[in-house]
Amino acid sequence: MWLVTVLVPLLRLYLCGMKVLLYQMFNRSFTLPVLLRQDGRVAIVTGGTRGMGFETARHLASLGMHVVIAGNEREEGAVAVRRINDEVSEGKAEFVYMDLTSLKSVRHFVQAFKQRRLPLHVLVNNAGTMMVPERQTDDGFEFHFELNYLGHFLLTNLLLDTLKRSGRQGSCSRIINMSSATHFAGVMHMDDLNRRICYSSHGAYSQSKLALVLFTYYLQEQLTAGGFPVIVNAVDPGMVDTALYDNLWTLAQTLKRPVAKILFRTPAEGASISIYAAAACEMEGVGGCYLYNSHKMQSSSVSYDSELQAELWKKSCELVGLQEA
């Protein structure tokens, strides 16, 4: 049991990491094209106080967007907003508290946002955690599953009506889900999404990233079928030198440091794919994609399983208390 549920997910995830590093060894991060001004558009970026989220928020604000940074670190949020507003003249950044590990907090955030009657043109589901030791949220969910996926699932669904009203043909609203190559190592344990039978932080993390890709494809099908001017894409930033790796084992941390300086991407480089998906003209009306280095790539074969997509959607609705559409 231990071999299958702990060691195998670990090996699968590190194999994915090695493949990404080999790619990054010989391929540079793509350079963002010149992006048009985004004046009047409103964006929400989760986890935008540091790392790739901060770089995404800063760049979107520099294009003229009103950016709402959603996060659970108030002091960090205040510093991030001050840095961005000191740098940009046309756009605006603000911080609003939201804890993705609390469904109540997500609902409160959405309620407060809607009360302001603002439009919403871009939602960047960026926040995430990795390799957290076994831990449950106050809602009773496995930590990776709720923070990386389930909280974003609820947030997106609660904001869908605003996104639909804000978009129009030729200027669609956009949803960006931050996945990663580790989703290739992911296995959806639909009978044990909270990993209570035998915990593996590697397996839990990979599962949460696979869930985001499955969610992306299923949601895009619904939006397309309804004729709504909203697109949703999953993005893969590559291996980026951020605080995500703080939970690695001590040996892995030691080995990672010299490698990261040479092969890992900077947060700004990693954020470029989210920025591209959020603002590039080339992505207008293009949804249901897995994007890496600005290219549409094939995600894992299991991510295209329509029955699994529908099953995860239905289960997720039950878990967060939404009526299935």
mmCIF file with all atom_site columns, C-alpha atoms in Angstrom, residues 116-230:
data_model
loop_
_atom_site.group_PDB
_atom_site.id
_atom_site.type_symbol
_atom_site.label_atom_id
_atom_site.label_alt_id
_atom_site.label_comp_id
_atom_site.label_asym_id
_atom_site.label_entity_id
_atom_site.label_seq_id
_atom_site.pdbx_PDB_ins_code
_atom_site.Cartn_x
_atom_site.Cartn_y
_atom_site.Cartn_z
_atom_site.occupancy
_atom_site.B_iso_or_equiv
_atom_site.pdbx_formal_charge
_atom_site.auth_seq_id
_atom_site.auth_comp_id
_atom_site.auth_asym_id
_atom_site.auth_atom_id
_atom_site.pdbx_PDB_model_num
ATOM 1   C CA . ARG A 1 116 ? -19.596 47.234 -5.711  1.00 0.00 ? 116 ARG A CA 1
ATOM 2   C CA . ARG A 1 117 ? -21.286 46.702 -9.104  1.00 0.00 ? 117 ARG A CA 1
ATOM 3   C CA . LEU A 1 118 ? -17.927 46.403 -10.841 1.00 0.00 ? 118 LEU A CA 1
ATOM 4   C CA . PRO A 1 119 ? -17.581 44.474 -14.093 1.00 0.00 ? 119 PRO A CA 1
ATOM 5   C CA . LEU A 1 120 ? -15.136 41.561 -14.237 1.00 0.00 ? 120 LEU A CA 1
ATOM 6   C CA . HIS A 1 121 ? -13.169 40.849 -17.380 1.00 0.00 ? 121 HIS A CA 1
ATOM 7   C CA . VAL A 1 122 ? -10.283 38.698 -16.127 1.00 0.00 ? 122 VAL A CA 1
ATOM 8   C CA . LEU A 1 123 ? -10.089 36.108 -13.344 1.00 0.00 ? 123 LEU A CA 1
ATOM 9   C CA . VAL A 1 124 ? -6.635  34.648 -12.718 1.00 0.00 ? 124 VAL A CA 1
ATOM 10  C CA . ASN A 1 125 ? -6.848  31.622 -10.415 1.00 0.00 ? 125 ASN A CA 1
ATOM 11  C CA . ASN A 1 126 ? -3.180  31.753 -9.471  1.00 0.00 ? 126 ASN A CA 1
ATOM 12  C CA . ALA A 1 127 ? -2.939  31.011 -5.737  1.00 0.00 ? 127 ALA A CA 1
ATOM 13  C CA . GLY A 1 128 ? -1.576  27.639 -4.751  1.00 0.00 ? 128 GLY A CA 1
ATOM 14  C CA . THR A 1 129 ? 0.527   25.579 -2.392  1.00 0.00 ? 129 THR A CA 1
ATOM 15  C CA . MET A 1 130 ? 2.765   22.551 -2.860  1.00 0.00 ? 130 MET A CA 1
ATOM 16  C CA . MET A 1 131 ? 4.056   19.609 -0.806  1.00 0.00 ? 131 MET A CA 1
ATOM 17  C CA . VAL A 1 132 ? 2.243   20.543 2.380   1.00 0.00 ? 132 VAL A CA 1
ATOM 18  C CA . PRO A 1 133 ? 2.417   17.826 5.077   1.00 0.00 ? 133 PRO A CA 1
ATOM 19  C CA . GLU A 1 134 ? -0.904  16.101 5.728   1.00 0.00 ? 134 GLU A CA 1
ATOM 20  C CA . ARG A 1 135 ? -3.336  18.744 6.846   1.00 0.00 ? 135 ARG A CA 1
ATOM 21  C CA . GLN A 1 136 ? -7.049  19.461 6.634   1.00 0.00 ? 136 GLN A CA 1
ATOM 22  C CA . THR A 1 137 ? -8.721  22.837 6.191   1.00 0.00 ? 137 THR A CA 1
ATOM 23  C CA . ASP A 1 138 ? -11.370 24.064 8.612   1.00 0.00 ? 138 ASP A CA 1
ATOM 24  C CA . ASP A 1 139 ? -13.924 22.906 6.034   1.00 0.00 ? 139 ASP A CA 1
ATOM 25  C CA . GLY A 1 140 ? -12.557 19.376 6.396   1.00 0.00 ? 140 GLY A CA 1
ATOM 26  C CA . PHE A 1 141 ? -10.878 19.101 2.980   1.00 0.00 ? 141 PHE A CA 1
ATOM 27  C CA . GLU A 1 142 ? -7.319  18.066 2.178   1.00 0.00 ? 142 GLU A CA 1
ATOM 28  C CA . PHE A 1 143 ? -5.258  21.267 2.057   1.00 0.00 ? 143 PHE A CA 1
ATOM 29  C CA . HIS A 1 144 ? -3.981  21.090 -1.556  1.00 0.00 ? 144 HIS A CA 1
ATOM 30  C CA . PHE A 1 145 ? -7.401  20.067 -2.837  1.00 0.00 ? 145 PHE A CA 1
ATOM 31  C CA . GLU A 1 146 ? -9.241  23.044 -1.355  1.00 0.00 ? 146 GLU A CA 1
ATOM 32  C CA . LEU A 1 147 ? -6.614  25.752 -1.769  1.00 0.00 ? 147 LEU A CA 1
ATOM 33  C CA . ASN A 1 148 ? -5.437  24.857 -5.265  1.00 0.00 ? 148 ASN A CA 1
ATOM 34  C CA . TYR A 1 149 ? -8.698  23.625 -6.742  1.00 0.00 ? 149 TYR A CA 1
ATOM 35  C CA . LEU A 1 150 ? -11.939 23.576 -4.773  1.00 0.00 ? 150 LEU A CA 1
ATOM 36  C CA . GLY A 1 151 ? -11.756 27.187 -3.529  1.00 0.00 ? 151 GLY A CA 1
ATOM 37  C CA . HIS A 1 152 ? -11.087 28.349 -7.092  1.00 0.00 ? 152 HIS A CA 1
ATOM 38  C CA . PHE A 1 153 ? -13.923 26.148 -8.372  1.00 0.00 ? 153 PHE A CA 1
ATOM 39  C CA . LEU A 1 154 ? -16.369 27.905 -6.047  1.00 0.00 ? 154 LEU A CA 1
ATOM 40  C CA . LEU A 1 155 ? -14.910 31.365 -6.706  1.00 0.00 ? 155 LEU A CA 1
ATOM 41  C CA . THR A 1 156 ? -15.189 30.938 -10.476 1.00 0.00 ? 156 THR A CA 1
ATOM 42  C CA . ASN A 1 157 ? -18.735 29.633 -10.370 1.00 0.00 ? 157 ASN A CA 1
ATOM 43  C CA . LEU A 1 158 ? -19.921 32.420 -8.084  1.00 0.00 ? 158 LEU A CA 1
ATOM 44  C CA . LEU A 1 159 ? -18.378 35.028 -10.408 1.00 0.00 ? 159 LEU A CA 1
ATOM 45  C CA . LEU A 1 160 ? -19.560 33.455 -13.675 1.00 0.00 ? 160 LEU A CA 1
ATOM 46  C CA . ASP A 1 161 ? -22.651 35.625 -13.998 1.00 0.00 ? 161 ASP A CA 1
ATOM 47  C CA . THR A 1 162 ? -20.523 38.779 -13.668 1.00 0.00 ? 162 THR A CA 1
ATOM 48  C CA . LEU A 1 163 ? -17.976 37.462 -16.163 1.00 0.00 ? 163 LEU A CA 1
ATOM 49  C CA . LYS A 1 164 ? -20.753 36.645 -18.636 1.00 0.00 ? 164 LYS A CA 1
ATOM 50  C CA . ARG A 1 165 ? -22.291 40.117 -18.364 1.00 0.00 ? 165 ARG A CA 1
ATOM 51  C CA . SER A 1 166 ? -18.920 41.829 -18.676 1.00 0.00 ? 166 SER A CA 1
ATOM 52  C CA . GLY A 1 167 ? -17.796 40.053 -21.822 1.00 0.00 ? 167 GLY A CA 1
ATOM 53  C CA . ARG A 1 168 ? -18.985 40.586 -25.358 1.00 0.00 ? 168 ARG A CA 1
ATOM 54  C CA . GLN A 1 169 ? -18.222 39.111 -28.739 1.00 0.00 ? 169 GLN A CA 1
ATOM 55  C CA . GLY A 1 170 ? -14.817 40.370 -29.793 1.00 0.00 ? 170 GLY A CA 1
ATOM 56  C CA . SER A 1 171 ? -13.908 41.187 -26.208 1.00 0.00 ? 171 SER A CA 1
ATOM 57  C CA . CYS A 1 172 ? -14.490 38.063 -24.161 1.00 0.00 ? 172 CYS A CA 1
ATOM 58  C CA . SER A 1 173 ? -14.026 37.812 -20.433 1.00 0.00 ? 173 SER A CA 1
ATOM 59  C CA . ARG A 1 174 ? -11.167 35.468 -19.571 1.00 0.00 ? 174 ARG A CA 1
ATOM 60  C CA . ILE A 1 175 ? -10.564 32.877 -16.853 1.00 0.00 ? 175 ILE A CA 1
ATOM 61  C CA . ILE A 1 176 ? -7.028  31.585 -16.336 1.00 0.00 ? 176 ILE A CA 1
ATOM 62  C CA . ASN A 1 177 ? -6.374  28.490 -14.210 1.00 0.00 ? 177 ASN A CA 1
ATOM 63  C CA . MET A 1 178 ? -2.809  27.957 -13.015 1.00 0.00 ? 178 MET A CA 1
ATOM 64  C CA . SER A 1 179 ? -1.916  24.311 -13.510 1.00 0.00 ? 179 SER A CA 1
ATOM 65  C CA . SER A 1 180 ? 1.539   22.791 -14.073 1.00 0.00 ? 180 SER A CA 1
ATOM 66  C CA . ALA A 1 181 ? 3.336   19.898 -15.737 1.00 0.00 ? 181 ALA A CA 1
ATOM 67  C CA . THR A 1 182 ? 2.850   17.973 -12.507 1.00 0.00 ? 182 THR A CA 1
ATOM 68  C CA . HIS A 1 183 ? -0.734  17.356 -13.599 1.00 0.00 ? 183 HIS A CA 1
ATOM 69  C CA . PHE A 1 184 ? 0.739   14.662 -15.889 1.00 0.00 ? 184 PHE A CA 1
ATOM 70  C CA . ALA A 1 185 ? 1.560   12.750 -12.695 1.00 0.00 ? 185 ALA A CA 1
ATOM 71  C CA . GLY A 1 186 ? -1.907  13.348 -11.258 1.00 0.00 ? 186 GLY A CA 1
ATOM 72  C CA . VAL A 1 187 ? -4.467  10.653 -10.540 1.00 0.00 ? 187 VAL A CA 1
ATOM 73  C CA . MET A 1 188 ? -8.039  11.555 -9.577  1.00 0.00 ? 188 MET A CA 1
ATOM 74  C CA . HIS A 1 189 ? -9.121  9.409  -6.643  1.00 0.00 ? 189 HIS A CA 1
ATOM 75  C CA . MET A 1 190 ? -12.815 10.166 -6.963  1.00 0.00 ? 190 MET A CA 1
ATOM 76  C CA . ASP A 1 191 ? -13.640 7.913  -4.015  1.00 0.00 ? 191 ASP A CA 1
ATOM 77  C CA . ASP A 1 192 ? -10.938 9.557  -1.857  1.00 0.00 ? 192 ASP A CA 1
ATOM 78  C CA . LEU A 1 193 ? -10.351 13.125 -3.076  1.00 0.00 ? 193 LEU A CA 1
ATOM 79  C CA . ASN A 1 194 ? -9.151  14.093 0.398   1.00 0.00 ? 194 ASN A CA 1
ATOM 80  C CA . ARG A 1 195 ? -6.459  11.398 0.414   1.00 0.00 ? 195 ARG A CA 1
ATOM 81  C CA . ARG A 1 196 ? -7.493  10.017 3.785   1.00 0.00 ? 196 ARG A CA 1
ATOM 82  C CA . ILE A 1 197 ? -6.759  6.355  3.045   1.00 0.00 ? 197 ILE A CA 1
ATOM 83  C CA . CYS A 1 198 ? -3.007  6.897  2.625   1.00 0.00 ? 198 CYS A CA 1
ATOM 84  C CA . TYR A 1 199 ? -1.619  10.405 2.327   1.00 0.00 ? 199 TYR A CA 1
ATOM 85  C CA . SER A 1 200 ? 0.983   11.561 -0.182  1.00 0.00 ? 200 SER A CA 1
ATOM 86  C CA . SER A 1 201 ? 1.751   15.263 -0.482  1.00 0.00 ? 201 SER A CA 1
ATOM 87  C CA . HIS A 1 202 ? 3.128   14.619 -3.985  1.00 0.00 ? 202 HIS A CA 1
ATOM 88  C CA . GLY A 1 203 ? -0.013  12.786 -5.029  1.00 0.00 ? 203 GLY A CA 1
ATOM 89  C CA . ALA A 1 204 ? -2.298  15.393 -3.451  1.00 0.00 ? 204 ALA A CA 1
ATOM 90  C CA . TYR A 1 205 ? -0.533  18.256 -5.227  1.00 0.00 ? 205 TYR A CA 1
ATOM 91  C CA . SER A 1 206 ? -0.543  16.516 -8.617  1.00 0.00 ? 206 SER A CA 1
ATOM 92  C CA . GLN A 1 207 ? -4.209  15.634 -8.205  1.00 0.00 ? 207 GLN A CA 1
ATOM 93  C CA . SER A 1 208 ? -5.140  19.265 -7.509  1.00 0.00 ? 208 SER A CA 1
ATOM 94  C CA . LYS A 1 209 ? -3.363  20.437 -10.662 1.00 0.00 ? 209 LYS A CA 1
ATOM 95  C CA . LEU A 1 210 ? -5.045  17.745 -12.771 1.00 0.00 ? 210 LEU A CA 1
ATOM 96  C CA . ALA A 1 211 ? -8.400  18.789 -11.293 1.00 0.00 ? 211 ALA A CA 1
ATOM 97  C CA . LEU A 1 212 ? -7.822  22.333 -12.567 1.00 0.00 ? 212 LEU A CA 1
ATOM 98  C CA . VAL A 1 213 ? -7.271  21.099 -16.128 1.00 0.00 ? 213 VAL A CA 1
ATOM 99  C CA . LEU A 1 214 ? -10.365 18.857 -16.027 1.00 0.00 ? 214 LEU A CA 1
ATOM 100 C CA . PHE A 1 215 ? -12.332 21.818 -14.659 1.00 0.00 ? 215 PHE A CA 1
ATOM 101 C CA . THR A 1 216 ? -11.027 24.087 -17.436 1.00 0.00 ? 216 THR A CA 1
ATOM 102 C CA . TYR A 1 217 ? -12.151 21.827 -20.254 1.00 0.00 ? 217 TYR A CA 1
ATOM 103 C CA . TYR A 1 218 ? -15.575 21.062 -18.800 1.00 0.00 ? 218 TYR A CA 1
ATOM 104 C CA . LEU A 1 219 ? -16.331 24.705 -18.042 1.00 0.00 ? 219 LEU A CA 1
ATOM 105 C CA . GLN A 1 220 ? -15.302 25.799 -21.544 1.00 0.00 ? 220 GLN A CA 1
ATOM 106 C CA . GLU A 1 221 ? -17.703 23.257 -23.046 1.00 0.00 ? 221 GLU A CA 1
ATOM 107 C CA . GLN A 1 222 ? -20.528 24.691 -20.964 1.00 0.00 ? 222 GLN A CA 1
ATOM 108 C CA . LEU A 1 223 ? -19.670 28.268 -21.911 1.00 0.00 ? 223 LEU A CA 1
ATOM 109 C CA . THR A 1 224 ? -19.404 27.423 -25.598 1.00 0.00 ? 224 THR A CA 1
ATOM 110 C CA . ALA A 1 225 ? -22.694 25.514 -25.574 1.00 0.00 ? 225 ALA A CA 1
ATOM 111 C CA . GLY A 1 226 ? -24.417 28.492 -23.952 1.00 0.00 ? 226 GLY A CA 1
ATOM 112 C CA . GLY A 1 227 ? -22.896 30.984 -26.390 1.00 0.00 ? 227 GLY A CA 1
ATOM 113 C CA . PHE A 1 228 ? -21.407 33.062 -23.577 1.00 0.00 ? 228 PHE A CA 1
ATOM 114 C CA . PRO A 1 229 ? -18.549 35.530 -24.286 1.00 0.00 ? 229 PRO A CA 1
ATOM 115 C CA . VAL A 1 230 ? -16.219 33.954 -21.728 1.00 0.00 ? 230 VAL A CA 1
#
